[in-house]
mmCIF file of N, CA and C in Angstrom:
data_model
loop_
_atom_site.group_PDB
_atom_site.id
_atom_site.type_symbol
_atom_site.label_atom_id
_atom_site.label_comp_id
_atom_site.label_asym_id
_atom_site.label_seq_id
_atom_site.Cartn_x
_atom_site.Cartn_y
_atom_site.Cartn_z
ATOM 1 N N MET K 1 16.287 7.679 -4.606
ATOM 2 C CA MET K 1 15.429 6.535 -4.879
ATOM 3 C C MET K 1 15.594 6.155 -6.341
ATOM 4 N N SER K 2 15.742 4.889 -6.619
ATOM 5 C CA SER K 2 15.909 4.446 -8.002
ATOM 6 C C SER K 2 14.580 4.523 -8.736
ATOM 7 N N SER K 3 14.632 4.580 -10.068
ATOM 8 C CA SER K 3 13.404 4.662 -10.854
ATOM 9 C C SER K 3 12.554 3.413 -10.713
ATOM 10 N N ALA K 4 13.152 2.283 -10.339
ATOM 11 C CA ALA K 4 12.387 1.057 -10.140
ATOM 12 C C ALA K 4 11.558 1.113 -8.860
ATOM 13 N N ASN K 5 11.856 2.072 -7.990
ATOM 14 C CA ASN K 5 11.167 2.162 -6.714
ATOM 15 C C ASN K 5 10.337 3.450 -6.641
ATOM 16 N N THR K 6 9.769 3.861 -7.797
ATOM 17 C CA THR K 6 8.950 5.058 -7.858
ATOM 18 C C THR K 6 7.639 4.758 -8.571
ATOM 19 N N SER K 7 6.707 5.696 -8.462
ATOM 20 C CA SER K 7 5.416 5.578 -9.121
ATOM 21 C C SER K 7 5.371 6.525 -10.314
ATOM 22 N N PRO K 8 4.931 6.047 -11.477
ATOM 23 C CA PRO K 8 4.812 6.941 -12.635
ATOM 24 C C PRO K 8 3.809 8.070 -12.351
ATOM 25 N N PRO K 9 4.042 9.247 -12.907
ATOM 26 C CA PRO K 9 3.086 10.344 -12.726
ATOM 27 C C PRO K 9 1.691 9.925 -13.197
ATOM 28 N N GLY K 10 0.694 10.283 -12.433
ATOM 29 C CA GLY K 10 -0.684 9.968 -12.803
ATOM 30 C C GLY K 10 -1.199 8.659 -12.253
ATOM 31 N N ASN K 11 -0.322 7.785 -11.769
ATOM 32 C CA ASN K 11 -0.784 6.531 -11.181
ATOM 33 C C ASN K 11 -1.384 6.783 -9.804
ATOM 34 N N CYS K 12 -2.409 6.036 -9.469
ATOM 35 C CA CYS K 12 -2.957 6.039 -8.120
ATOM 36 C C CYS K 12 -1.986 5.261 -7.237
ATOM 37 N N LYS K 13 -1.597 5.845 -6.115
ATOM 38 C CA LYS K 13 -0.666 5.188 -5.198
ATOM 39 C C LYS K 13 -1.465 4.546 -4.067
ATOM 40 N N PHE K 14 -1.381 3.227 -3.963
ATOM 41 C CA PHE K 14 -2.168 2.419 -3.037
ATOM 42 C C PHE K 14 -1.218 1.747 -2.050
ATOM 43 N N ALA K 15 -1.299 2.156 -0.786
ATOM 44 C CA ALA K 15 -0.415 1.598 0.242
ATOM 45 C C ALA K 15 -1.055 0.389 0.906
ATOM 46 N N ILE K 16 -0.264 -0.681 1.007
ATOM 47 C CA ILE K 16 -0.710 -1.868 1.723
ATOM 48 C C ILE K 16 0.405 -2.306 2.678
ATOM 49 N N PRO K 17 0.050 -3.065 3.714
ATOM 50 C CA PRO K 17 1.088 -3.541 4.635
ATOM 51 C C PRO K 17 2.120 -4.389 3.905
ATOM 52 N N LYS K 18 3.377 -4.245 4.306
ATOM 53 C CA LYS K 18 4.441 -4.979 3.620
ATOM 54 C C LYS K 18 4.591 -6.408 4.099
ATOM 55 N N LYS K 19 3.969 -6.769 5.241
ATOM 56 C CA LYS K 19 4.045 -8.153 5.725
ATOM 57 C C LYS K 19 2.947 -8.385 6.750
ATOM 58 N N GLY K 20 2.791 -9.635 7.145
ATOM 59 C CA GLY K 20 1.837 -9.969 8.195
ATOM 60 C C GLY K 20 0.495 -10.451 7.687
ATOM 61 N N ARG K 21 -0.409 -10.668 8.641
ATOM 62 C CA ARG K 21 -1.733 -11.198 8.299
ATOM 63 C C ARG K 21 -2.534 -10.262 7.426
ATOM 64 N N LEU K 22 -2.458 -8.961 7.717
ATOM 65 C CA LEU K 22 -3.215 -8.008 6.908
ATOM 66 C C LEU K 22 -2.669 -7.964 5.478
ATOM 67 N N TYR K 23 -1.351 -8.062 5.322
ATOM 68 C CA TYR K 23 -0.766 -8.138 3.976
ATOM 69 C C TYR K 23 -1.342 -9.332 3.218
ATOM 70 N N GLU K 24 -1.379 -10.484 3.872
ATOM 71 C CA GLU K 24 -1.887 -11.697 3.217
ATOM 72 C C GLU K 24 -3.335 -11.528 2.778
ATOM 73 N N LYS K 25 -4.155 -10.897 3.621
ATOM 74 C CA LYS K 25 -5.564 -10.683 3.272
ATOM 75 C C LYS K 25 -5.708 -9.706 2.107
ATOM 76 N N VAL K 26 -4.936 -8.628 2.129
ATOM 77 C CA VAL K 26 -5.021 -7.641 1.049
ATOM 78 C C VAL K 26 -4.493 -8.236 -0.250
ATOM 79 N N ALA K 27 -3.410 -8.988 -0.200
ATOM 80 C CA ALA K 27 -2.871 -9.626 -1.406
ATOM 81 C C ALA K 27 -3.898 -10.580 -2.011
ATOM 82 N N ALA K 28 -4.597 -11.329 -1.167
ATOM 83 C CA ALA K 28 -5.640 -12.236 -1.659
ATOM 84 C C ALA K 28 -6.797 -11.449 -2.269
ATOM 85 N N MET K 29 -7.153 -10.320 -1.657
ATOM 86 C CA MET K 29 -8.228 -9.480 -2.184
ATOM 87 C C MET K 29 -7.845 -8.930 -3.564
ATOM 88 N N LEU K 30 -6.607 -8.452 -3.699
ATOM 89 C CA LEU K 30 -6.160 -7.932 -4.984
ATOM 90 C C LEU K 30 -6.164 -9.016 -6.053
ATOM 91 N N LYS K 31 -5.661 -10.192 -5.695
ATOM 92 C CA LYS K 31 -5.639 -11.306 -6.649
ATOM 93 C C LYS K 31 -7.060 -11.688 -7.069
ATOM 94 N N GLY K 32 -7.970 -11.757 -6.098
ATOM 95 C CA GLY K 32 -9.361 -12.087 -6.394
ATOM 96 C C GLY K 32 -10.060 -11.034 -7.229
ATOM 97 N N SER K 33 -9.566 -9.803 -7.174
ATOM 98 C CA SER K 33 -10.134 -8.702 -7.954
ATOM 99 C C SER K 33 -9.539 -8.619 -9.352
ATOM 100 N N GLY K 34 -8.570 -9.492 -9.640
ATOM 101 C CA GLY K 34 -7.938 -9.487 -10.954
ATOM 102 C C GLY K 34 -6.844 -8.441 -11.103
ATOM 103 N N ILE K 35 -6.381 -7.873 -9.985
ATOM 104 C CA ILE K 35 -5.304 -6.893 -10.036
ATOM 105 C C ILE K 35 -3.986 -7.650 -10.011
ATOM 106 N N ASP K 36 -3.259 -7.550 -11.115
ATOM 107 C CA ASP K 36 -2.033 -8.315 -11.302
ATOM 108 C C ASP K 36 -0.819 -7.403 -11.145
ATOM 109 N N TYR K 37 0.104 -7.808 -10.282
ATOM 110 C CA TYR K 37 1.331 -7.051 -10.083
ATOM 111 C C TYR K 37 2.466 -8.020 -9.778
ATOM 112 N N HIS K 38 3.678 -7.528 -9.962
ATOM 113 C CA HIS K 38 4.861 -8.318 -9.615
ATOM 114 C C HIS K 38 5.754 -7.457 -8.738
ATOM 115 N N ARG K 39 6.088 -7.966 -7.572
ATOM 116 C CA ARG K 39 6.952 -7.240 -6.637
ATOM 117 C C ARG K 39 8.353 -7.822 -6.700
ATOM 118 N N GLU K 40 9.295 -6.995 -7.113
ATOM 119 C CA GLU K 40 10.695 -7.417 -7.152
ATOM 120 C C GLU K 40 11.218 -7.569 -5.722
ATOM 121 N N PRO K 41 12.124 -8.518 -5.511
ATOM 122 C CA PRO K 41 12.711 -8.664 -4.172
ATOM 123 C C PRO K 41 13.367 -7.365 -3.709
ATOM 124 N N ARG K 42 13.148 -7.036 -2.468
ATOM 125 C CA ARG K 42 13.757 -5.884 -1.799
ATOM 126 C C ARG K 42 13.255 -4.532 -2.290
ATOM 127 N N LEU K 43 12.196 -4.498 -3.103
ATOM 128 C CA LEU K 43 11.585 -3.236 -3.515
ATOM 129 C C LEU K 43 10.229 -3.100 -2.842
ATOM 130 N N ASP K 44 9.874 -1.882 -2.491
ATOM 131 C CA ASP K 44 8.608 -1.635 -1.810
ATOM 132 C C ASP K 44 7.577 -0.982 -2.717
ATOM 133 N N VAL K 45 7.778 -1.095 -4.026
ATOM 134 C CA VAL K 45 6.855 -0.533 -5.014
ATOM 135 C C VAL K 45 6.629 -1.575 -6.100
ATOM 136 N N ALA K 46 5.356 -1.736 -6.496
ATOM 137 C CA ALA K 46 5.031 -2.655 -7.595
ATOM 138 C C ALA K 46 4.022 -1.974 -8.514
ATOM 139 N N LEU K 47 4.273 -2.038 -9.803
ATOM 140 C CA LEU K 47 3.343 -1.502 -10.790
ATOM 141 C C LEU K 47 2.357 -2.590 -11.180
ATOM 142 N N CYS K 48 1.103 -2.197 -11.337
ATOM 143 C CA CYS K 48 0.076 -3.160 -11.747
ATOM 144 C C CYS K 48 0.039 -3.255 -13.262
ATOM 145 N N ASN K 49 -0.184 -4.457 -13.745
ATOM 146 C CA ASN K 49 -0.262 -4.701 -15.186
ATOM 147 C C ASN K 49 -1.604 -4.212 -15.717
ATOM 148 N N GLY K 50 -1.567 -3.297 -16.678
ATOM 149 C CA GLY K 50 -2.779 -2.850 -17.348
ATOM 150 C C GLY K 50 -3.609 -1.836 -16.582
ATOM 151 N N LEU K 51 -3.130 -1.353 -15.448
ATOM 152 C CA LEU K 51 -3.868 -0.360 -14.663
ATOM 153 C C LEU K 51 -2.925 0.761 -14.235
ATOM 154 N N PRO K 52 -3.437 1.983 -14.139
ATOM 155 C CA PRO K 52 -2.602 3.082 -13.641
ATOM 156 C C PRO K 52 -2.569 3.072 -12.107
ATOM 157 N N LEU K 53 -2.050 1.986 -11.559
ATOM 158 C CA LEU K 53 -2.049 1.764 -10.116
ATOM 159 C C LEU K 53 -0.662 1.313 -9.679
ATOM 160 N N THR K 54 -0.149 1.963 -8.648
ATOM 161 C CA THR K 54 1.125 1.585 -8.054
ATOM 162 C C THR K 54 0.855 1.133 -6.639
ATOM 163 N N ILE K 55 1.281 -0.073 -6.311
ATOM 164 C CA ILE K 55 1.133 -0.582 -4.954
ATOM 165 C C ILE K 55 2.419 -0.270 -4.194
ATOM 166 N N ILE K 56 2.251 0.342 -3.044
ATOM 167 C CA ILE K 56 3.387 0.718 -2.213
ATOM 168 C C ILE K 56 3.288 -0.063 -0.913
ATOM 169 N N PHE K 57 4.326 -0.803 -0.602
ATOM 170 C CA PHE K 57 4.365 -1.657 0.578
ATOM 171 C C PHE K 57 5.018 -0.890 1.728
ATOM 172 N N LEU K 58 4.257 -0.689 2.801
ATOM 173 C CA LEU K 58 4.720 0.080 3.953
ATOM 174 C C LEU K 58 4.435 -0.687 5.234
ATOM 175 N N PRO K 59 5.126 -0.349 6.323
ATOM 176 C CA PRO K 59 4.721 -0.896 7.617
ATOM 177 C C PRO K 59 3.277 -0.461 7.899
ATOM 178 N N ALA K 60 2.464 -1.354 8.395
ATOM 179 C CA ALA K 60 1.054 -1.036 8.657
ATOM 180 C C ALA K 60 0.905 0.194 9.532
ATOM 181 N N SER K 61 1.834 0.382 10.455
ATOM 182 C CA SER K 61 1.747 1.516 11.376
ATOM 183 C C SER K 61 2.016 2.858 10.697
ATOM 184 N N ASP K 62 2.553 2.870 9.486
ATOM 185 C CA ASP K 62 2.858 4.115 8.771
ATOM 186 C C ASP K 62 1.792 4.506 7.747
ATOM 187 N N ILE K 63 0.914 3.602 7.393
ATOM 188 C CA ILE K 63 -0.001 3.842 6.272
ATOM 189 C C ILE K 63 -0.950 5.005 6.527
ATOM 190 N N ALA K 64 -1.560 5.084 7.701
ATOM 191 C CA ALA K 64 -2.499 6.185 7.975
ATOM 192 C C ALA K 64 -1.811 7.536 7.855
ATOM 193 N N GLN K 65 -0.593 7.631 8.333
ATOM 194 C CA GLN K 65 0.157 8.885 8.243
ATOM 195 C C GLN K 65 0.439 9.242 6.786
ATOM 196 N N TYR K 66 0.859 8.271 5.973
ATOM 197 C CA TYR K 66 1.147 8.532 4.560
ATOM 198 C C TYR K 66 -0.113 9.005 3.823
ATOM 199 N N VAL K 67 -1.263 8.382 4.123
ATOM 200 C CA VAL K 67 -2.514 8.812 3.494
ATOM 201 C C VAL K 67 -2.865 10.220 3.970
ATOM 202 N N GLY K 68 -2.774 10.439 5.270
ATOM 203 C CA GLY K 68 -3.124 11.744 5.832
ATOM 204 C C GLY K 68 -2.273 12.873 5.301
ATOM 205 N N GLU K 69 -1.015 12.615 5.031
ATOM 206 C CA GLU K 69 -0.109 13.634 4.508
ATOM 207 C C GLU K 69 -0.180 13.773 2.986
ATOM 208 N N GLY K 70 -0.937 12.876 2.330
ATOM 209 C CA GLY K 70 -1.070 12.946 0.877
ATOM 210 C C GLY K 70 0.066 12.305 0.109
ATOM 211 N N ASN K 71 0.907 11.534 0.788
ATOM 212 C CA ASN K 71 2.015 10.859 0.115
ATOM 213 C C ASN K 71 1.553 9.659 -0.697
ATOM 214 N N VAL K 72 0.427 9.065 -0.305
ATOM 215 C CA VAL K 72 -0.234 8.012 -1.082
ATOM 216 C C VAL K 72 -1.701 8.403 -1.186
ATOM 217 N N ASP K 73 -2.391 7.858 -2.187
ATOM 218 C CA ASP K 73 -3.785 8.236 -2.417
ATOM 219 C C ASP K 73 -4.755 7.464 -1.540
ATOM 220 N N ILE K 74 -4.519 6.170 -1.397
ATOM 221 C CA ILE K 74 -5.376 5.321 -0.569
ATOM 222 C C ILE K 74 -4.505 4.296 0.143
ATOM 223 N N GLY K 75 -5.048 3.686 1.188
ATOM 224 C CA GLY K 75 -4.284 2.685 1.904
ATOM 225 C C GLY K 75 -5.179 1.783 2.724
ATOM 226 N N VAL K 76 -4.645 0.637 3.071
ATOM 227 C CA VAL K 76 -5.340 -0.321 3.917
ATOM 228 C C VAL K 76 -4.467 -0.590 5.128
ATOM 229 N N THR K 77 -5.054 -0.389 6.304
ATOM 230 C CA THR K 77 -4.363 -0.701 7.556
ATOM 231 C C THR K 77 -5.414 -0.997 8.607
ATOM 232 N N GLY K 78 -4.994 -1.342 9.783
ATOM 233 C CA GLY K 78 -5.936 -1.655 10.853
ATOM 234 C C GLY K 78 -6.609 -0.405 11.407
ATOM 235 N N TRP K 79 -7.874 -0.542 11.807
ATOM 236 C CA TRP K 79 -8.616 0.587 12.372
ATOM 237 C C TRP K 79 -7.937 1.089 13.642
ATOM 238 N N ASP K 80 -7.361 0.197 14.415
ATOM 239 C CA ASP K 80 -6.666 0.613 15.627
ATOM 240 C C ASP K 80 -5.483 1.524 15.303
ATOM 241 N N VAL K 81 -4.797 1.255 14.205
ATOM 242 C CA VAL K 81 -3.671 2.097 13.787
ATOM 243 C C VAL K 81 -4.175 3.483 13.394
ATOM 244 N N VAL K 82 -5.296 3.534 12.688
ATOM 245 C CA VAL K 82 -5.876 4.814 12.281
ATOM 246 C C VAL K 82 -6.260 5.630 13.518
ATOM 247 N N GLN K 83 -6.902 4.993 14.476
ATOM 248 C CA GLN K 83 -7.308 5.697 15.695
ATOM 249 C C GLN K 83 -6.096 6.225 16.455
ATOM 250 N N GLU K 84 -5.025 5.432 16.524
ATOM 251 C CA GLU K 84 -3.813 5.863 17.223
ATOM 252 C C GLU K 84 -3.149 7.041 16.527
ATOM 253 N N SER K 85 -3.250 7.092 15.199
ATOM 254 C CA SER K 85 -2.600 8.168 14.453
ATOM 255 C C SER K 85 -3.402 9.457 14.508
ATOM 256 N N LEU K 86 -4.656 9.349 14.946
ATOM 257 C CA LEU K 86 -5.562 10.498 14.997
ATOM 258 C C LEU K 86 -5.722 11.163 13.645
ATOM 259 N N GLY K 87 -5.573 10.368 12.598
ATOM 260 C CA GLY K 87 -5.740 10.890 11.263
ATOM 261 C C GLY K 87 -7.195 11.131 10.939
ATOM 262 N N ASP K 88 -7.468 12.110 10.078
ATOM 263 C CA ASP K 88 -8.809 12.419 9.631
ATOM 264 C C ASP K 88 -9.041 11.665 8.335
ATOM 265 N N VAL K 89 -9.510 10.424 8.452
ATOM 266 C CA VAL K 89 -9.719 9.570 7.270
ATOM 267 C C VAL K 89 -11.103 8.970 7.300
ATOM 268 N N ASP K 90 -11.565 8.538 6.142
ATOM 269 C CA ASP K 90 -12.855 7.884 6.036
ATOM 270 C C ASP K 90 -12.699 6.405 6.289
ATOM 271 N N ARG K 91 -13.631 5.869 7.039
ATOM 272 C CA ARG K 91 -13.613 4.451 7.344
ATOM 273 C C ARG K 91 -14.335 3.672 6.280
#
């Protein structure tokens, strides 16, 4: 993995869907919250400006598993996906 596609040590890793309606809603929520990031084409990692936060773009169906395994710190995905994964997560 190239250094442009990694998270700096100590950053909170936040997984969001890489496309679709849920991606659009989460992107709007981040923008409305003042969280500024730039996603390079063809990269699935974006660093936030002024915050120790790395946004990781994943297929929505993979996010619950990544959170459950500790590969990312937090994530947003559909409740149906969480139920299907049988992950032990907080709603």
